[in-house]
mmCIF file of C-alpha atoms in Angstrom:
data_model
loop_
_atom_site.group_PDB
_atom_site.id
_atom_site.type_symbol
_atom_site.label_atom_id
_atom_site.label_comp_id
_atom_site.label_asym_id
_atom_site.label_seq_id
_atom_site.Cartn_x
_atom_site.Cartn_y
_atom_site.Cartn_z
ATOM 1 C CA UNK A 1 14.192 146.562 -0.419
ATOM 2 C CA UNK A 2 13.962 143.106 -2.329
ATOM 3 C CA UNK A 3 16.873 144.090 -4.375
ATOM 4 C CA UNK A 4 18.980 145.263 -1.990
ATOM 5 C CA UNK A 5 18.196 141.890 -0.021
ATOM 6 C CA UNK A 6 19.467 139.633 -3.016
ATOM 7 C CA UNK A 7 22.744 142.331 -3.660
ATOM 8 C CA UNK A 8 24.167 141.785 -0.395
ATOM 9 C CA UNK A 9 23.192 138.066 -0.722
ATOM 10 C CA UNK A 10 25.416 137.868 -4.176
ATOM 11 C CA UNK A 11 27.920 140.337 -2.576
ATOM 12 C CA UNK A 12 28.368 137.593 0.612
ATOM 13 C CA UNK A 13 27.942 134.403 -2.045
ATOM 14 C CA UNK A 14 31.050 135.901 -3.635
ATOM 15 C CA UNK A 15 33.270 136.576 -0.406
ATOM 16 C CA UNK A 16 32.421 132.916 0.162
ATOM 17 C CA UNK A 17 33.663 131.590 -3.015
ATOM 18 C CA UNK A 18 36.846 133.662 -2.677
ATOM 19 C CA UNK A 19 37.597 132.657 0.477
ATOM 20 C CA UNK A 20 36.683 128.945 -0.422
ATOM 21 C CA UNK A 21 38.935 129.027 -3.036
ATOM 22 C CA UNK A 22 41.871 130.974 -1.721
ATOM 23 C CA UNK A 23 42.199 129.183 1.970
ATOM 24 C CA UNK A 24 41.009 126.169 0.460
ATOM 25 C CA UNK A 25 38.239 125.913 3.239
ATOM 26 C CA UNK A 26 34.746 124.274 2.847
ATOM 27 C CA UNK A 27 31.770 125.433 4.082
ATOM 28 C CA UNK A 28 29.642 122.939 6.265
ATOM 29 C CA UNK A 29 26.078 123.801 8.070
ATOM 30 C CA UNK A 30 26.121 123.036 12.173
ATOM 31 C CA UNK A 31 26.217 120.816 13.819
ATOM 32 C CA UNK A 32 29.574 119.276 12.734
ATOM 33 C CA UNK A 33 32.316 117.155 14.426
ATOM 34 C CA UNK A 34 35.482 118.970 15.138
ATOM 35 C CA UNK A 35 38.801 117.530 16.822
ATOM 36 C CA UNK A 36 35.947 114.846 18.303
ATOM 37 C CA UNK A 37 34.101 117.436 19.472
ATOM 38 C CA UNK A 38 30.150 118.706 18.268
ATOM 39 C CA UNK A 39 29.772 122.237 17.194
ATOM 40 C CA UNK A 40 26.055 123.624 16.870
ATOM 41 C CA UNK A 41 24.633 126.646 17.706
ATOM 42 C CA UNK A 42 21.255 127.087 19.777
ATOM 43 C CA UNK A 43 20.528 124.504 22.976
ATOM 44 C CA UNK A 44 21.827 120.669 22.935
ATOM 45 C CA UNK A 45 19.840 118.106 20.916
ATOM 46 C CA UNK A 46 19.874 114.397 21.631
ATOM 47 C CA UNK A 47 20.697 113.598 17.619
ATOM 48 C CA UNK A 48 24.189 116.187 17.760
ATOM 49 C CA UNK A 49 25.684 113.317 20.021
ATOM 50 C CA UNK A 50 24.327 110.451 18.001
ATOM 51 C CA UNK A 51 28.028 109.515 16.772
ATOM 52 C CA UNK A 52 29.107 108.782 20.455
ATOM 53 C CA UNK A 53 26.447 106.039 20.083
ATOM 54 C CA UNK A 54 27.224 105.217 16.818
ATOM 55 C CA UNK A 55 30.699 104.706 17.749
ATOM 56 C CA UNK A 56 29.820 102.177 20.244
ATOM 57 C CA UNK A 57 27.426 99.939 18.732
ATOM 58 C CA UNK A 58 30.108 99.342 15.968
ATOM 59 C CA UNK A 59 32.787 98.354 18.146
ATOM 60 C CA UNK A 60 30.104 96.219 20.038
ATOM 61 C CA UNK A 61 28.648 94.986 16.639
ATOM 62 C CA UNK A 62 32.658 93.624 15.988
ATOM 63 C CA UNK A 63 32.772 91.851 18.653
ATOM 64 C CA UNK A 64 29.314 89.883 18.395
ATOM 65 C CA UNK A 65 30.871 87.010 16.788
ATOM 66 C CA UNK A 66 33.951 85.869 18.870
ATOM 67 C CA UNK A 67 33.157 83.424 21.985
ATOM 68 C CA UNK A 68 33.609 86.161 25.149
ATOM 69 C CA UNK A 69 33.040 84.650 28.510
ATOM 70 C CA UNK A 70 31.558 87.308 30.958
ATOM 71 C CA UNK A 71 35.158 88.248 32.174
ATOM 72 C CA UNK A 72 36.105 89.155 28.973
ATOM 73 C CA UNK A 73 33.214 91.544 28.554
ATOM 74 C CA UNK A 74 34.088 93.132 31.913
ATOM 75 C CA UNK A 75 37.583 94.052 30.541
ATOM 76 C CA UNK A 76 36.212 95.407 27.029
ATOM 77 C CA UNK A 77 33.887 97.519 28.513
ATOM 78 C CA UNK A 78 35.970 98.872 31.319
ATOM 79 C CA UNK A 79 39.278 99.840 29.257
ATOM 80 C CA UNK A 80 38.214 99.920 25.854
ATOM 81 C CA UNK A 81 34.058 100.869 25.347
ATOM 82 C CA UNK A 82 33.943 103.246 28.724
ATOM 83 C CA UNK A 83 37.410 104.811 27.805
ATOM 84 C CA UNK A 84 36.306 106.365 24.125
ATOM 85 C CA UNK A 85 34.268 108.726 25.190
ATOM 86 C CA UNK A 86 36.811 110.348 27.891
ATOM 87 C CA UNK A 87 37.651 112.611 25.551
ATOM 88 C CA UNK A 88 34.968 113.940 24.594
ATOM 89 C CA UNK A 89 33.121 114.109 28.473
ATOM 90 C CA UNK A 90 36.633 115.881 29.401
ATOM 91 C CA UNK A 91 35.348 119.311 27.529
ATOM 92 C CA UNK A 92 31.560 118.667 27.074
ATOM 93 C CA UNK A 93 28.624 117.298 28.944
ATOM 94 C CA UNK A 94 25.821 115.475 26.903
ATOM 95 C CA UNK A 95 22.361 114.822 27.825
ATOM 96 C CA UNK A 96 21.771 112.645 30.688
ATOM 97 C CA UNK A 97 19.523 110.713 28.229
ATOM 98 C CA UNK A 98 22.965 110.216 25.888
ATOM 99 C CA UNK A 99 24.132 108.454 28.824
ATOM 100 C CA UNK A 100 21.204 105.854 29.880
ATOM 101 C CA UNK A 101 21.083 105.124 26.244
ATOM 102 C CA UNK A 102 25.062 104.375 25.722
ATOM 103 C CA UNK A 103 24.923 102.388 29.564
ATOM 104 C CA UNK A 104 21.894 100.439 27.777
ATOM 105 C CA UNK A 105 24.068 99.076 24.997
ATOM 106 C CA UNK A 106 26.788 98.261 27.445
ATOM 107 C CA UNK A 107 24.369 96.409 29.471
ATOM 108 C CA UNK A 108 23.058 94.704 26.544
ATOM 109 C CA UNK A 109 26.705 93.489 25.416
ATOM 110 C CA UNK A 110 27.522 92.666 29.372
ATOM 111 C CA UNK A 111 24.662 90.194 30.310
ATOM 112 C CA UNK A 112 25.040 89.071 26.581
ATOM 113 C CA UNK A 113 22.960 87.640 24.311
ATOM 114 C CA UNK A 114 21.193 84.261 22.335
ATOM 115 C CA UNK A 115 20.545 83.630 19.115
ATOM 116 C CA UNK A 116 19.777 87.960 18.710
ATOM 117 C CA UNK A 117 17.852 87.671 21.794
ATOM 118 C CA UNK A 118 19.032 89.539 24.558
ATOM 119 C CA UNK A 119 19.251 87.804 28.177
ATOM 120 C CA UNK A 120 18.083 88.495 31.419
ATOM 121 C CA UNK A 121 19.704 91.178 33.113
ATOM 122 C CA UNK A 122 20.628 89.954 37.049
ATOM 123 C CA UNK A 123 21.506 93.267 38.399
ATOM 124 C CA UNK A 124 20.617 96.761 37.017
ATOM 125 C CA UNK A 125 23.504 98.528 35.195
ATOM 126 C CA UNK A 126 23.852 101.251 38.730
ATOM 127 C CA UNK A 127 23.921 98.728 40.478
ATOM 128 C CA UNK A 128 27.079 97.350 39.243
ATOM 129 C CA UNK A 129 28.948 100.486 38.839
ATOM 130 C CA UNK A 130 30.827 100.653 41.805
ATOM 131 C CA UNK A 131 34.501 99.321 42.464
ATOM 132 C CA UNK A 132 35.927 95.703 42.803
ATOM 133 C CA UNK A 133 36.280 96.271 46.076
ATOM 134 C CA UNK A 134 33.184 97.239 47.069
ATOM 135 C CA UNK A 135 31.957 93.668 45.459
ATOM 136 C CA UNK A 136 31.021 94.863 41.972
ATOM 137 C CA UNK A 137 32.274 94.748 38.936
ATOM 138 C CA UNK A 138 34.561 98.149 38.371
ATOM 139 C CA UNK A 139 32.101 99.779 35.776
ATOM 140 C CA UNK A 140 31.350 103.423 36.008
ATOM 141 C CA UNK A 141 28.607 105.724 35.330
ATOM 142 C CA UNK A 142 29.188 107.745 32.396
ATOM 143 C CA UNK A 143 27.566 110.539 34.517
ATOM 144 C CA UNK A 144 29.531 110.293 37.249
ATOM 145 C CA UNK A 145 32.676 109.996 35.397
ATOM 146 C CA UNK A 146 31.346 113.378 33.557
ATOM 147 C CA UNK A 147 31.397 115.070 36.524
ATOM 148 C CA UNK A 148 34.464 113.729 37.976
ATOM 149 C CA UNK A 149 35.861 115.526 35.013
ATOM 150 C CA UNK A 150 34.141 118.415 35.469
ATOM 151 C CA UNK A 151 35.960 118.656 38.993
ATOM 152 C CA UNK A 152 38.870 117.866 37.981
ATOM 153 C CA UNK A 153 38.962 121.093 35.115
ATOM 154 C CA UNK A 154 38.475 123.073 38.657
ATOM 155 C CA UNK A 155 41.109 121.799 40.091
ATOM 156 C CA UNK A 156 43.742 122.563 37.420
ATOM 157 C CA UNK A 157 41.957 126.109 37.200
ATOM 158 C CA UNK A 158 42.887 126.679 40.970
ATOM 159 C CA UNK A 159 46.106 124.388 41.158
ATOM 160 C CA UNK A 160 48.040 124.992 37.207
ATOM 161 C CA UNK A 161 49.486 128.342 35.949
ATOM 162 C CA UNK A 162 48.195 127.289 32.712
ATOM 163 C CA UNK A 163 47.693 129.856 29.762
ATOM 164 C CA UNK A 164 44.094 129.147 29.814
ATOM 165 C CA UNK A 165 43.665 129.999 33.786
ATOM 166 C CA UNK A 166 45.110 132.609 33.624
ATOM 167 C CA UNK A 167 42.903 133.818 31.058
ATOM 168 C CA UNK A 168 39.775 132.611 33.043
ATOM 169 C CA UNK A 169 40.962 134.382 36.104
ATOM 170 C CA UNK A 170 41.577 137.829 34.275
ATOM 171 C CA UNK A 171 38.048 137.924 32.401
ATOM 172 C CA UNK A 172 36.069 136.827 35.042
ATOM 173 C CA UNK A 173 37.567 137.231 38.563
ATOM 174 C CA UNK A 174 39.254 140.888 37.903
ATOM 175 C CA UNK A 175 37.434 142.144 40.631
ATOM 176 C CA UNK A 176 36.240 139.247 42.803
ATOM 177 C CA UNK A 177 37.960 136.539 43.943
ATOM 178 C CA UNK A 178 36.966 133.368 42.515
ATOM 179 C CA UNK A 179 36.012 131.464 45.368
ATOM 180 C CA UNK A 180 33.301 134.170 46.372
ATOM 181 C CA UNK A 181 32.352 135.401 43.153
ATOM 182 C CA UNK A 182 28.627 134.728 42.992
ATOM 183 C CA UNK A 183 27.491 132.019 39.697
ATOM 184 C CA UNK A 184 24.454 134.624 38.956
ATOM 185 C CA UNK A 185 27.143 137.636 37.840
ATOM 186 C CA UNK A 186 28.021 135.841 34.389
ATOM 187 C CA UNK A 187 26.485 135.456 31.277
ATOM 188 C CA UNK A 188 28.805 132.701 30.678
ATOM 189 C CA UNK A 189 27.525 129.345 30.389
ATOM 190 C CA UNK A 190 30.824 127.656 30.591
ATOM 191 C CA UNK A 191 31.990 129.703 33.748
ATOM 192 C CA UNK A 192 28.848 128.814 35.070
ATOM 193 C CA UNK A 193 28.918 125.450 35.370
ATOM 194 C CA UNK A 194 32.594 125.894 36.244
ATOM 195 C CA UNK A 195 31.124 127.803 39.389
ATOM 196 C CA UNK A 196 29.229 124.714 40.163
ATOM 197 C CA UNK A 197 32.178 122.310 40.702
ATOM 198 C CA UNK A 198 33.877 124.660 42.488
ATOM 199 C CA UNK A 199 30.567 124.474 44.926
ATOM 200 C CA UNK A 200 31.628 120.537 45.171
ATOM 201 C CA UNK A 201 35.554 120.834 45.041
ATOM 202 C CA UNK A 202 36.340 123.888 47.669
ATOM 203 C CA UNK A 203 34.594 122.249 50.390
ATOM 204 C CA UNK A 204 37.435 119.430 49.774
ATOM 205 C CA UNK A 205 40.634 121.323 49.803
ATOM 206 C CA UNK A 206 42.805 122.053 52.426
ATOM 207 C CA UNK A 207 45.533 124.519 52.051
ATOM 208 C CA UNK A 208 48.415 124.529 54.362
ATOM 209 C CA UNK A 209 49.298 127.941 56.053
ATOM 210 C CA UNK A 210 53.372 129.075 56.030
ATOM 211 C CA UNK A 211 54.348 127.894 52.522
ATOM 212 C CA UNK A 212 52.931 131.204 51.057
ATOM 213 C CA UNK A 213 50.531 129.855 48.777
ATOM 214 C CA UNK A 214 47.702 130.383 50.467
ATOM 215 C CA UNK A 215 45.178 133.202 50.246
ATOM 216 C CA UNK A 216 44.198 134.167 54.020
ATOM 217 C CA UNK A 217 40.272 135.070 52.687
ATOM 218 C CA UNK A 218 40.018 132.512 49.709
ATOM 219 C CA UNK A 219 41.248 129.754 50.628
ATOM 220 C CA UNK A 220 40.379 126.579 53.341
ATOM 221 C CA UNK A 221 42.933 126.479 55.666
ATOM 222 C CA UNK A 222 40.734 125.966 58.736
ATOM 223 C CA UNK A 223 39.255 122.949 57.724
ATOM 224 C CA UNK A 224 35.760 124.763 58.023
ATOM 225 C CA UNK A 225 35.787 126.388 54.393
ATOM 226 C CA UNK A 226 36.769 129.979 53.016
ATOM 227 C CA UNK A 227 36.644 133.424 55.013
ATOM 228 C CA UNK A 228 34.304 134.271 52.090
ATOM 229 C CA UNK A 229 31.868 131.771 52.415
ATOM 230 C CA UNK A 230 31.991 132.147 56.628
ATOM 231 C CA UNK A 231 32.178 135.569 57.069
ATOM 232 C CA UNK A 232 29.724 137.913 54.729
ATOM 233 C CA UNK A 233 31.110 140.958 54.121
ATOM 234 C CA UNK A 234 29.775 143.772 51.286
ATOM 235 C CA UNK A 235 33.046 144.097 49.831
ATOM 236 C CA UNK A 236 35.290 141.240 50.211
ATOM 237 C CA UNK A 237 38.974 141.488 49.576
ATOM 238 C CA UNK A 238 40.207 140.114 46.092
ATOM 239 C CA UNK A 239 42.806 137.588 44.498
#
């Protein structure tokens, strides 16, 4: 049995190095970065998103040494620091504790600092995040924003013929419509937690009736939600 175990291993070692050096690929062990993205196998770990953080304290780092008033700060963070990880949030979802520990190094930078001392923080960083209108200062959470994007990937499921809805639609709502299809029936993590903003989103659309692009059962064109959330029926009528 030992033998045979260390054959196939020099039979697969060999595949390798032919494919290595006919593609011209290398071989890398997870996690790795891809297109900006992390690849690993097996459940999230804090450390597979330590780049994001990474990326920010050397950007902040840069900027330690010019004179910024508090203004200045504002701007950086809200258009340059918040908007390099939009990317990234747009396909994944990291830790909550990724977040509080990126928003702690923005808060750090904001309030500033003397002499490598950091100073006293007036307001705490949730605090702040809501609009310029409201009377703050325009930042946003990096978990809300997450989300926001999350909803937003519903929405062009439902609203954009797209290549990859289409797709979606004819693996996992063949037989059930996709507004009543239950999250529980899936072993897909990703269509999952696409289940769960349409929870949030549906309850917010309206369809109007008489352009004939609304579904009759599906859709919310009473203002009061879906047929298929109202009225349970064993066997509810499809797409």
């Amino acid at each position: 049995m030992e033998k045979l175990l260390i054959l196939v291993f020099i039979i697969e070692t060999i595949q390798i190095l032919r494919i290595k050096e006919v593609m011209g690929y290398r071989q890398v062990i997870f996690p790795i970065t891809y297109l900006g993205f992390p690849r690993y196998i097996g459940r999230q770990k804090i450390s597979i998103y330590s780049y994001m953080m990474n990326k920010i304290v050397k950007k902040i780092t840069g900027w330690h040494g010019k004179l910024l008033y508090v203004g200045g700060r504002n701007i950086l963070i809200r258009h340059v620091l918040q908007s390099l990880l939009i990317h990234l949030l747009a396909a994944v979802k990291p830790p909550i504790i990724v977040f509080k520990d990126i928003e702690k190094y923005l808060a750090r930078f904001f309030w500033g600092s003397d002499r490598d001392k950091a100073k006293y923080h007036w307001s705490s960083w949730s605090n702040i995040c809501y609009p310029t209108h409201e009377g703050e200062l325009g930042f946003r959470s990096l978990q809300d924003i997450s989300e926001s994007l999350k909803i937003k990937r519903w929405w062009r499921f439902r609203t954009f013929d797209s290549l990859w809805s289409q797709f979606s639609k004819a693996k996992y709502c063949r037989i059930t419509s996709h507004v009543a299809k239950p999250a529980l029936s899936t072993p897909s993590l990703a269509w999952r937690k696409m289940l769960k903003s349409r929870d949030i989103m549906e309850e917010r659309i309206l369809w109007k009736i008489n352009d004939g692009s609304c579904n009759l059962w599906c859709d919310n064109w009473t203002d009061m939600g879906a047929l298929a959330h109202i009225i349970h029926v064993e066997d509810p009528p499809g797409n």
